[in-house]
C-alpha cells in the first residue's frame, strides 16, 4: 500500500514540478548530461547523477571547476534530482562550479539509510573520476533542500566514517568538503510532527498530514534509533560535528516552517563549536516556498535567498589550488 501511495504522490509532485520548471519564467537550464553509477556504500544497486555545467565548462586542463553536490527534497519518498534545476542554474550562472544533483533511491522501496549511502557513493565516485570531468575536488560543497538538507548533514557524517576506513588504501582520491548550504532541512527526528508544529506559533501549513505520514512510514522502516546522527545531526556528538562538518555553512530557514525551531537551535550550537554559519530566515513563507510555480510572476524571495547562499559558496571556494589529492 505504501508503494501505491508513493507512486500517486510522485506523479502529482512531478506535475507540480513540471509547472515550475517548464511553465514558470525564466526557465532554468536543462541537464547538461547524466551518468548512471553504482552504489558502493551499503546496499547494491545503481542510480543517476545529473550534471549542470557553466558556460565556461571545459573537460580539458588546466582549468578545474569547483563542485557542488546537491541532494533534492521530497521526504525521502518523492522528488527527483532535477527538482532543484533553478538552484543549479543560479549557481552555474554566477560561478564556474559544476553542479551535480544526485537522484538517490527513494523509500519505501529503499528506506533509511539507502538514500544516505547512495549520496556518499556519489561523492566518492565523483572524487575518483575528477580527471574525467575536470573537477577541483579540493573545493567540494554540498547543498540540499528539506529531506536533502538532512542528507547534506548525514552524508558529511557518513562520508567522514568512510574516509576513516579508506586511510590505509593506496591511490585513492580524496577531496575536501569546504562548505554546506542547507535549505530548511530536518535536524532532530526525536520530535513528532505535532511537536514540530507546536514549536512554531507562526506556522504556515504546507504539507498535508497524510503526506507526512507517508514520508515517515516509508523512510523510517524498520523504526531506527531516532537519535542517530544520520537522522538527527542536530543532536550529534560535538566532536563528530567538529570533525565531519566543514567550517563554513549557510542555513536558509522559513519563518512559517515546522522545522524552524530545531534549525535555529542547531545553528546556535554549530556556532558554539566554532563553525561559521551564515544565512537567514525568510519571512512570511512556509516549507519549500521556493519550489512553488511562479509562472510569470517570478519569485523575488527565492532569488534573494539563492543569491545569499551563492555568496557563501563563493567565499569558501575562493580561487582554490585545482589539485587532485591522493592517499599515499
Short mmCIF file of N, CA and C in Angstrom, two decimals, residues 11-173:
data_model
loop_
_atom_site.label_atom_id
_atom_site.label_comp_id
_atom_site.label_asym_id
_atom_site.label_seq_id
_atom_site.Cartn_x
_atom_site.Cartn_y
_atom_site.Cartn_z
N UNK A 11 3.64 11.05 -8.92
CA UNK A 11 3.04 11.58 -10.15
C UNK A 11 2.55 13.00 -9.93
N UNK A 12 1.85 13.22 -8.81
CA UNK A 12 1.34 14.56 -8.51
C UNK A 12 2.49 15.56 -8.36
N UNK A 13 3.54 15.13 -7.66
CA UNK A 13 4.67 16.03 -7.46
C UNK A 13 5.38 16.33 -8.77
N UNK A 14 5.45 15.37 -9.66
CA UNK A 14 6.11 15.61 -10.95
C UNK A 14 5.34 16.63 -11.79
N UNK A 15 4.00 16.61 -11.68
CA UNK A 15 3.18 17.61 -12.39
C UNK A 15 3.44 18.99 -11.81
N UNK A 16 3.51 19.06 -10.48
CA UNK A 16 3.79 20.31 -9.79
C UNK A 16 5.14 20.87 -10.24
N UNK A 17 6.14 20.00 -10.28
CA UNK A 17 7.48 20.42 -10.69
C UNK A 17 7.51 20.82 -12.16
N UNK A 18 6.74 20.12 -12.98
CA UNK A 18 6.65 20.47 -14.40
C UNK A 18 6.19 21.91 -14.58
N UNK A 19 5.21 22.32 -13.77
CA UNK A 19 4.70 23.69 -13.86
C UNK A 19 5.78 24.70 -13.48
N UNK A 20 6.64 24.31 -12.54
CA UNK A 20 7.71 25.23 -12.12
C UNK A 20 8.82 25.29 -13.15
N UNK A 21 9.29 24.15 -13.59
CA UNK A 21 10.49 24.11 -14.43
C UNK A 21 10.22 24.38 -15.91
N UNK A 22 8.96 24.23 -16.35
CA UNK A 22 8.67 24.39 -17.78
C UNK A 22 7.66 25.49 -18.09
N UNK A 23 6.92 25.94 -17.08
CA UNK A 23 5.90 26.96 -17.33
C UNK A 23 6.13 28.24 -16.55
N UNK A 24 7.15 28.27 -15.71
CA UNK A 24 7.47 29.47 -14.94
C UNK A 24 8.75 30.10 -15.49
N UNK A 25 8.75 31.41 -15.59
CA UNK A 25 9.87 32.11 -16.24
C UNK A 25 10.67 32.93 -15.22
N UNK A 26 12.00 33.07 -15.47
CA UNK A 26 12.75 32.49 -16.59
C UNK A 26 12.94 30.99 -16.43
N UNK A 27 13.07 30.29 -17.52
CA UNK A 27 13.24 28.84 -17.48
C UNK A 27 14.65 28.49 -17.02
N UNK A 28 14.79 27.46 -16.18
CA UNK A 28 16.13 27.04 -15.75
C UNK A 28 16.86 26.30 -16.85
N UNK A 29 18.16 26.13 -16.67
CA UNK A 29 18.95 25.39 -17.66
C UNK A 29 18.59 23.91 -17.61
N UNK A 30 18.64 23.27 -18.75
CA UNK A 30 18.43 21.83 -18.80
C UNK A 30 19.67 21.10 -18.29
N UNK A 31 19.49 19.84 -17.95
CA UNK A 31 20.61 19.00 -17.52
C UNK A 31 21.62 18.90 -18.66
N UNK A 32 22.90 19.11 -18.33
CA UNK A 32 23.95 19.05 -19.36
C UNK A 32 24.22 17.61 -19.80
N UNK A 33 24.35 16.71 -18.83
CA UNK A 33 24.50 15.29 -19.14
C UNK A 33 24.27 14.49 -17.86
N UNK A 34 24.05 13.19 -18.02
CA UNK A 34 23.72 12.30 -16.92
C UNK A 34 24.65 11.10 -16.93
N UNK A 35 24.96 10.61 -15.74
CA UNK A 35 25.71 9.36 -15.60
C UNK A 35 24.97 8.44 -14.65
N UNK A 36 24.99 7.15 -14.96
CA UNK A 36 24.45 6.14 -14.05
C UNK A 36 25.63 5.49 -13.35
N UNK A 37 25.58 5.48 -12.02
CA UNK A 37 26.73 4.99 -11.25
C UNK A 37 26.27 3.95 -10.23
N UNK A 38 27.18 3.09 -9.77
CA UNK A 38 26.82 2.08 -8.78
C UNK A 38 26.88 2.64 -7.37
N UNK A 39 26.09 2.05 -6.50
CA UNK A 39 26.20 2.37 -5.08
C UNK A 39 27.31 1.51 -4.50
N UNK A 40 28.31 2.14 -3.95
CA UNK A 40 29.48 1.42 -3.43
C UNK A 40 29.48 1.38 -1.91
N UNK A 41 28.52 2.04 -1.29
CA UNK A 41 28.46 2.10 0.17
C UNK A 41 27.13 1.51 0.61
N UNK A 42 27.16 0.38 1.31
CA UNK A 42 25.91 -0.22 1.76
C UNK A 42 25.29 -1.11 0.71
N UNK A 43 24.00 -0.93 0.46
CA UNK A 43 23.24 -1.82 -0.43
C UNK A 43 23.70 -1.67 -1.88
N UNK A 44 23.59 -2.76 -2.62
CA UNK A 44 23.97 -2.73 -4.03
C UNK A 44 22.87 -2.10 -4.87
N UNK A 45 23.22 -1.68 -6.06
CA UNK A 45 22.26 -1.05 -6.95
C UNK A 45 22.91 0.09 -7.71
N UNK A 46 22.11 0.84 -8.44
CA UNK A 46 22.64 1.97 -9.20
C UNK A 46 21.62 3.09 -9.22
N UNK A 47 22.08 4.27 -9.59
CA UNK A 47 21.24 5.46 -9.63
C UNK A 47 21.90 6.49 -10.54
N UNK A 48 21.16 7.53 -10.87
CA UNK A 48 21.67 8.56 -11.78
C UNK A 48 22.19 9.77 -11.03
N UNK A 49 23.17 10.43 -11.63
CA UNK A 49 23.59 11.75 -11.17
C UNK A 49 23.50 12.69 -12.37
N UNK A 50 22.98 13.88 -12.13
CA UNK A 50 22.71 14.85 -13.19
C UNK A 50 23.70 16.00 -13.11
N UNK A 51 24.34 16.31 -14.22
CA UNK A 51 25.34 17.38 -14.27
C UNK A 51 24.75 18.65 -14.87
N UNK A 52 25.01 19.76 -14.19
CA UNK A 52 24.72 21.09 -14.72
C UNK A 52 26.06 21.82 -14.82
N UNK A 53 26.42 22.25 -16.02
CA UNK A 53 27.75 22.84 -16.21
C UNK A 53 27.64 24.30 -16.63
N UNK A 54 28.58 25.13 -16.18
CA UNK A 54 28.57 26.55 -16.55
C UNK A 54 29.04 26.75 -17.98
N UNK A 55 28.82 27.93 -18.52
CA UNK A 55 29.23 28.22 -19.89
C UNK A 55 30.74 28.10 -20.07
N UNK A 56 31.48 28.27 -18.96
CA UNK A 56 32.94 28.20 -19.02
C UNK A 56 33.46 26.77 -18.92
N UNK A 57 32.54 25.80 -18.83
CA UNK A 57 32.96 24.43 -18.55
C UNK A 57 33.84 23.87 -19.66
N UNK A 58 34.89 23.24 -19.21
CA UNK A 58 35.80 22.56 -20.12
C UNK A 58 36.30 21.30 -19.46
N UNK A 59 36.35 20.21 -20.20
CA UNK A 59 36.89 18.97 -19.67
C UNK A 59 38.39 18.85 -19.93
N UNK A 60 38.97 19.94 -20.41
CA UNK A 60 40.40 19.95 -20.68
C UNK A 60 41.13 20.80 -19.65
N UNK A 61 42.20 20.27 -19.04
CA UNK A 61 43.02 21.06 -18.12
C UNK A 61 43.58 22.27 -18.84
N UNK A 62 44.08 23.31 -18.16
CA UNK A 62 44.39 23.29 -16.73
C UNK A 62 43.26 23.80 -15.83
N UNK A 63 42.19 24.33 -16.38
CA UNK A 63 41.15 24.92 -15.54
C UNK A 63 40.27 23.83 -14.94
N UNK A 64 40.26 23.77 -13.62
CA UNK A 64 39.38 22.84 -12.93
C UNK A 64 38.23 23.59 -12.26
N UNK A 65 37.12 22.91 -12.16
CA UNK A 65 35.90 23.54 -11.67
C UNK A 65 35.57 23.05 -10.26
N UNK A 66 35.22 23.98 -9.36
CA UNK A 66 34.71 23.54 -8.06
C UNK A 66 33.43 22.76 -8.28
N UNK A 67 33.04 21.95 -7.29
CA UNK A 67 31.89 21.08 -7.47
C UNK A 67 30.90 21.26 -6.32
N UNK A 68 29.63 21.40 -6.69
CA UNK A 68 28.54 21.44 -5.72
C UNK A 68 27.70 20.20 -5.93
N UNK A 69 27.64 19.35 -4.92
CA UNK A 69 26.85 18.12 -4.98
C UNK A 69 25.54 18.38 -4.25
N UNK A 70 24.43 18.22 -4.97
CA UNK A 70 23.13 18.62 -4.45
C UNK A 70 22.23 17.41 -4.18
N UNK A 71 21.45 17.52 -3.09
CA UNK A 71 20.52 16.46 -2.70
C UNK A 71 19.10 17.04 -2.66
N UNK A 72 18.22 16.49 -3.46
CA UNK A 72 16.86 17.04 -3.57
C UNK A 72 15.99 16.67 -2.38
N UNK A 73 14.87 17.37 -2.24
CA UNK A 73 13.92 17.09 -1.18
C UNK A 73 12.82 16.15 -1.64
N UNK A 74 11.78 16.03 -0.77
CA UNK A 74 10.67 15.14 -1.09
C UNK A 74 10.41 14.09 -0.03
N UNK A 75 10.84 14.37 1.21
CA UNK A 75 10.55 13.44 2.29
C UNK A 75 11.19 12.08 2.12
N UNK A 76 12.25 11.98 1.33
CA UNK A 76 12.97 10.74 1.07
C UNK A 76 12.13 9.74 0.27
N UNK A 77 10.91 10.16 -0.15
CA UNK A 77 9.98 9.23 -0.79
C UNK A 77 9.51 9.69 -2.16
N UNK A 78 9.53 10.98 -2.42
CA UNK A 78 9.14 11.52 -3.72
C UNK A 78 10.22 12.49 -4.17
N UNK A 79 10.04 13.06 -5.34
CA UNK A 79 11.02 14.03 -5.82
C UNK A 79 12.04 13.42 -6.75
N UNK A 80 12.81 14.31 -7.37
CA UNK A 80 13.80 13.90 -8.38
C UNK A 80 14.95 14.89 -8.37
N UNK A 81 16.09 14.44 -8.83
CA UNK A 81 17.29 15.30 -8.84
C UNK A 81 17.12 16.55 -9.68
N UNK A 82 16.22 16.53 -10.65
CA UNK A 82 16.01 17.72 -11.49
C UNK A 82 15.16 18.78 -10.80
N UNK A 83 14.56 18.46 -9.65
CA UNK A 83 13.68 19.42 -8.97
C UNK A 83 14.39 20.71 -8.62
N UNK A 84 15.70 20.64 -8.41
CA UNK A 84 16.46 21.82 -7.98
C UNK A 84 17.18 22.49 -9.15
N UNK A 85 16.61 22.37 -10.34
CA UNK A 85 17.25 22.94 -11.54
C UNK A 85 17.41 24.45 -11.44
N UNK A 86 16.47 25.12 -10.79
CA UNK A 86 16.60 26.58 -10.65
C UNK A 86 17.79 26.95 -9.77
N UNK A 87 17.96 26.20 -8.71
CA UNK A 87 19.12 26.43 -7.83
C UNK A 87 20.41 26.14 -8.59
N UNK A 88 20.45 25.02 -9.31
CA UNK A 88 21.64 24.68 -10.08
C UNK A 88 21.94 25.75 -11.12
N UNK A 89 20.90 26.25 -11.77
CA UNK A 89 21.09 27.29 -12.78
C UNK A 89 21.66 28.56 -12.17
N UNK A 90 21.13 28.93 -11.00
CA UNK A 90 21.64 30.13 -10.32
C UNK A 90 23.12 29.99 -9.99
N UNK A 91 23.52 28.80 -9.55
CA UNK A 91 24.92 28.57 -9.17
C UNK A 91 25.83 28.62 -10.39
N UNK A 92 25.47 27.94 -11.47
CA UNK A 92 26.37 27.90 -12.62
C UNK A 92 26.38 29.21 -13.39
N UNK A 93 25.32 30.01 -13.25
CA UNK A 93 25.32 31.33 -13.89
C UNK A 93 26.21 32.32 -13.15
N UNK A 94 26.39 32.09 -11.86
CA UNK A 94 27.14 33.03 -11.04
C UNK A 94 28.59 32.59 -10.83
N UNK A 95 28.85 31.30 -10.90
CA UNK A 95 30.18 30.78 -10.59
C UNK A 95 30.68 29.87 -11.72
N UNK A 96 31.88 29.38 -11.55
CA UNK A 96 32.45 28.43 -12.52
C UNK A 96 32.25 26.99 -12.07
N UNK A 97 31.41 26.78 -11.06
CA UNK A 97 31.24 25.45 -10.49
C UNK A 97 30.41 24.54 -11.39
N UNK A 98 30.64 23.25 -11.23
CA UNK A 98 29.79 22.22 -11.81
C UNK A 98 28.85 21.75 -10.70
N UNK A 99 27.56 21.70 -10.98
CA UNK A 99 26.58 21.21 -10.02
C UNK A 99 26.18 19.80 -10.42
N UNK A 100 26.25 18.89 -9.46
CA UNK A 100 25.84 17.51 -9.70
C UNK A 100 24.71 17.18 -8.73
N UNK A 101 23.54 16.89 -9.26
CA UNK A 101 22.38 16.58 -8.43
C UNK A 101 22.17 15.07 -8.40
N UNK A 102 22.05 14.53 -7.20
CA UNK A 102 22.03 13.08 -7.01
C UNK A 102 20.59 12.56 -6.98
N UNK A 103 20.28 11.64 -7.86
CA UNK A 103 18.95 11.04 -7.90
C UNK A 103 18.97 9.74 -7.08
N UNK A 104 19.16 9.92 -5.78
CA UNK A 104 19.26 8.78 -4.86
C UNK A 104 17.96 7.97 -4.86
N UNK A 105 18.08 6.71 -4.49
CA UNK A 105 16.91 5.82 -4.48
C UNK A 105 15.98 6.17 -3.31
N UNK A 106 14.68 6.02 -3.55
CA UNK A 106 13.67 6.53 -2.64
C UNK A 106 12.99 5.43 -1.83
N UNK A 107 12.49 5.82 -0.66
CA UNK A 107 11.63 4.96 0.16
C UNK A 107 10.20 5.04 -0.40
N UNK A 108 9.35 4.04 -0.17
CA UNK A 108 9.56 2.89 0.72
C UNK A 108 10.37 1.75 0.11
N UNK A 109 10.61 1.81 -1.20
CA UNK A 109 11.38 0.73 -1.82
C UNK A 109 12.78 0.64 -1.21
N UNK A 110 13.34 1.80 -0.87
CA UNK A 110 14.70 1.85 -0.32
C UNK A 110 14.70 2.76 0.91
N UNK A 111 14.37 2.22 2.08
CA UNK A 111 14.28 3.04 3.29
C UNK A 111 15.65 3.40 3.85
N UNK A 112 15.63 4.19 4.92
CA UNK A 112 16.86 4.56 5.63
C UNK A 112 17.70 3.32 5.88
N UNK A 113 19.01 3.37 5.63
CA UNK A 113 19.82 4.54 5.25
C UNK A 113 20.27 4.52 3.77
N UNK A 114 19.48 3.88 2.89
CA UNK A 114 19.92 3.70 1.50
C UNK A 114 20.18 5.03 0.80
N UNK A 115 19.29 6.00 1.01
CA UNK A 115 19.49 7.30 0.38
C UNK A 115 20.81 7.94 0.76
N UNK A 116 21.16 7.82 2.03
CA UNK A 116 22.44 8.36 2.51
C UNK A 116 23.60 7.63 1.84
N UNK A 117 23.50 6.32 1.79
CA UNK A 117 24.57 5.52 1.20
C UNK A 117 24.76 5.84 -0.29
N UNK A 118 23.65 6.05 -1.00
CA UNK A 118 23.76 6.42 -2.41
C UNK A 118 24.48 7.76 -2.57
N UNK A 119 24.13 8.70 -1.71
CA UNK A 119 24.74 10.03 -1.82
C UNK A 119 26.23 10.00 -1.48
N UNK A 120 26.61 9.21 -0.48
CA UNK A 120 28.03 9.05 -0.16
C UNK A 120 28.74 8.38 -1.34
N UNK A 121 28.11 7.39 -1.92
CA UNK A 121 28.69 6.72 -3.09
C UNK A 121 28.91 7.71 -4.23
N UNK A 122 27.97 8.63 -4.40
CA UNK A 122 28.11 9.64 -5.46
C UNK A 122 29.31 10.54 -5.21
N UNK A 123 29.49 10.95 -3.96
CA UNK A 123 30.63 11.81 -3.63
C UNK A 123 31.94 11.08 -3.94
N UNK A 124 32.06 9.85 -3.46
CA UNK A 124 33.29 9.09 -3.67
C UNK A 124 33.53 8.83 -5.15
N UNK A 125 32.47 8.53 -5.89
CA UNK A 125 32.61 8.28 -7.33
C UNK A 125 33.09 9.53 -8.05
N UNK A 126 32.53 10.66 -7.72
CA UNK A 126 32.95 11.92 -8.36
C UNK A 126 34.40 12.25 -8.03
N UNK A 127 34.80 11.98 -6.81
CA UNK A 127 36.20 12.22 -6.45
C UNK A 127 37.14 11.32 -7.24
N UNK A 128 36.74 10.05 -7.42
CA UNK A 128 37.60 9.12 -8.16
C UNK A 128 37.64 9.46 -9.66
N UNK A 129 36.61 10.13 -10.15
CA UNK A 129 36.53 10.46 -11.58
C UNK A 129 36.74 11.95 -11.84
N UNK A 130 37.45 12.59 -10.95
CA UNK A 130 37.66 14.04 -11.06
C UNK A 130 38.35 14.43 -12.36
N UNK A 131 39.30 13.62 -12.80
CA UNK A 131 40.03 13.95 -14.03
C UNK A 131 39.10 13.93 -15.24
N UNK A 132 38.20 12.96 -15.27
CA UNK A 132 37.29 12.81 -16.41
C UNK A 132 36.41 14.04 -16.59
N UNK A 133 36.00 14.64 -15.47
CA UNK A 133 35.09 15.78 -15.54
C UNK A 133 35.76 17.11 -15.20
N UNK A 134 37.09 17.05 -15.02
CA UNK A 134 37.88 18.25 -14.76
C UNK A 134 37.39 19.00 -13.52
N UNK A 135 37.22 18.26 -12.43
CA UNK A 135 36.70 18.81 -11.19
C UNK A 135 37.81 19.11 -10.20
N UNK A 136 37.68 20.22 -9.52
CA UNK A 136 38.60 20.57 -8.43
C UNK A 136 37.97 20.08 -7.14
N UNK A 137 38.30 18.85 -6.76
CA UNK A 137 37.64 18.25 -5.60
C UNK A 137 38.18 18.78 -4.28
N UNK A 138 39.20 19.63 -4.33
CA UNK A 138 39.61 20.33 -3.11
C UNK A 138 38.61 21.44 -2.78
N UNK A 139 37.66 21.67 -3.69
CA UNK A 139 36.60 22.66 -3.46
C UNK A 139 35.24 21.99 -3.66
N UNK A 140 34.98 21.00 -2.82
CA UNK A 140 33.70 20.29 -2.84
C UNK A 140 32.76 20.91 -1.82
N UNK A 141 31.53 21.14 -2.23
CA UNK A 141 30.49 21.62 -1.31
C UNK A 141 29.23 20.80 -1.53
N UNK A 142 28.38 20.75 -0.50
CA UNK A 142 27.09 20.07 -0.59
C UNK A 142 25.98 21.11 -0.46
N UNK A 143 24.85 20.82 -1.09
CA UNK A 143 23.63 21.59 -0.84
C UNK A 143 22.46 20.63 -0.79
N UNK A 144 21.40 21.06 -0.10
CA UNK A 144 20.22 20.20 -0.01
C UNK A 144 19.00 20.98 0.44
N UNK A 145 17.85 20.48 0.03
CA UNK A 145 16.57 21.11 0.34
C UNK A 145 15.70 20.13 1.11
N UNK A 146 15.18 20.56 2.27
CA UNK A 146 14.25 19.74 3.05
C UNK A 146 14.90 18.40 3.41
N UNK A 147 14.34 17.28 2.91
CA UNK A 147 14.99 15.99 3.16
C UNK A 147 16.42 16.00 2.66
N UNK A 148 16.65 16.69 1.55
CA UNK A 148 18.01 16.81 1.03
C UNK A 148 18.91 17.61 1.94
N UNK A 149 18.33 18.53 2.72
CA UNK A 149 19.11 19.25 3.71
C UNK A 149 19.57 18.33 4.82
N UNK A 150 18.66 17.46 5.25
CA UNK A 150 19.04 16.44 6.23
C UNK A 150 20.15 15.56 5.66
N UNK A 151 20.02 15.20 4.38
CA UNK A 151 21.05 14.39 3.74
C UNK A 151 22.39 15.10 3.68
N UNK A 152 22.38 16.40 3.46
CA UNK A 152 23.65 17.13 3.38
C UNK A 152 24.47 16.94 4.65
N UNK A 153 23.80 17.02 5.80
CA UNK A 153 24.49 16.78 7.07
C UNK A 153 24.85 15.30 7.22
N UNK A 154 23.87 14.43 6.96
CA UNK A 154 24.09 12.99 7.17
C UNK A 154 25.18 12.45 6.26
N UNK A 155 25.22 12.92 5.02
CA UNK A 155 26.24 12.46 4.08
C UNK A 155 27.62 12.90 4.54
N UNK A 156 27.72 14.13 5.04
CA UNK A 156 29.01 14.61 5.56
C UNK A 156 29.49 13.72 6.70
N UNK A 157 28.56 13.33 7.58
CA UNK A 157 28.92 12.48 8.72
C UNK A 157 29.29 11.08 8.26
N UNK A 158 28.48 10.51 7.38
CA UNK A 158 28.76 9.15 6.88
C UNK A 158 30.03 9.15 6.03
N UNK A 159 30.26 10.19 5.28
CA UNK A 159 31.48 10.30 4.48
C UNK A 159 32.70 10.33 5.38
N UNK A 160 32.60 11.04 6.49
CA UNK A 160 33.71 11.11 7.46
C UNK A 160 34.07 9.70 7.93
N UNK A 161 33.05 8.87 8.17
CA UNK A 161 33.30 7.50 8.61
C UNK A 161 33.96 6.68 7.50
N UNK A 162 33.50 6.86 6.27
CA UNK A 162 34.08 6.12 5.14
C UNK A 162 35.53 6.50 4.90
N UNK A 163 35.82 7.78 5.00
CA UNK A 163 37.19 8.24 4.76
C UNK A 163 38.15 7.70 5.81
N UNK A 164 37.65 7.54 7.03
CA UNK A 164 38.49 6.96 8.08
C UNK A 164 38.87 5.52 7.73
N UNK A 165 37.95 4.79 7.09
CA UNK A 165 38.23 3.42 6.68
C UNK A 165 39.19 3.37 5.49
N UNK A 166 39.19 4.43 4.69
CA UNK A 166 39.97 4.44 3.46
C UNK A 166 41.40 4.92 3.65
N UNK A 167 41.75 5.31 4.85
CA UNK A 167 43.07 5.89 5.08
C UNK A 167 44.20 4.97 4.66
N UNK A 168 44.00 3.68 4.84
CA UNK A 168 45.07 2.73 4.53
C UNK A 168 45.12 2.37 3.05
N UNK A 169 44.13 2.75 2.29
CA UNK A 169 44.11 2.40 0.87
C UNK A 169 45.05 3.29 0.07
N UNK A 170 45.66 2.71 -0.93
CA UNK A 170 46.62 3.43 -1.76
C UNK A 170 45.92 4.00 -3.00
N UNK A 171 46.44 5.13 -3.46
CA UNK A 171 46.00 5.74 -4.71
C UNK A 171 44.49 5.99 -4.74
N UNK A 172 43.95 6.44 -3.62
CA UNK A 172 42.54 6.81 -3.54
C UNK A 172 42.44 8.32 -3.53
N UNK A 173 41.63 8.85 -4.39
CA UNK A 173 41.49 10.30 -4.49
C UNK A 173 40.55 10.82 -3.40
#
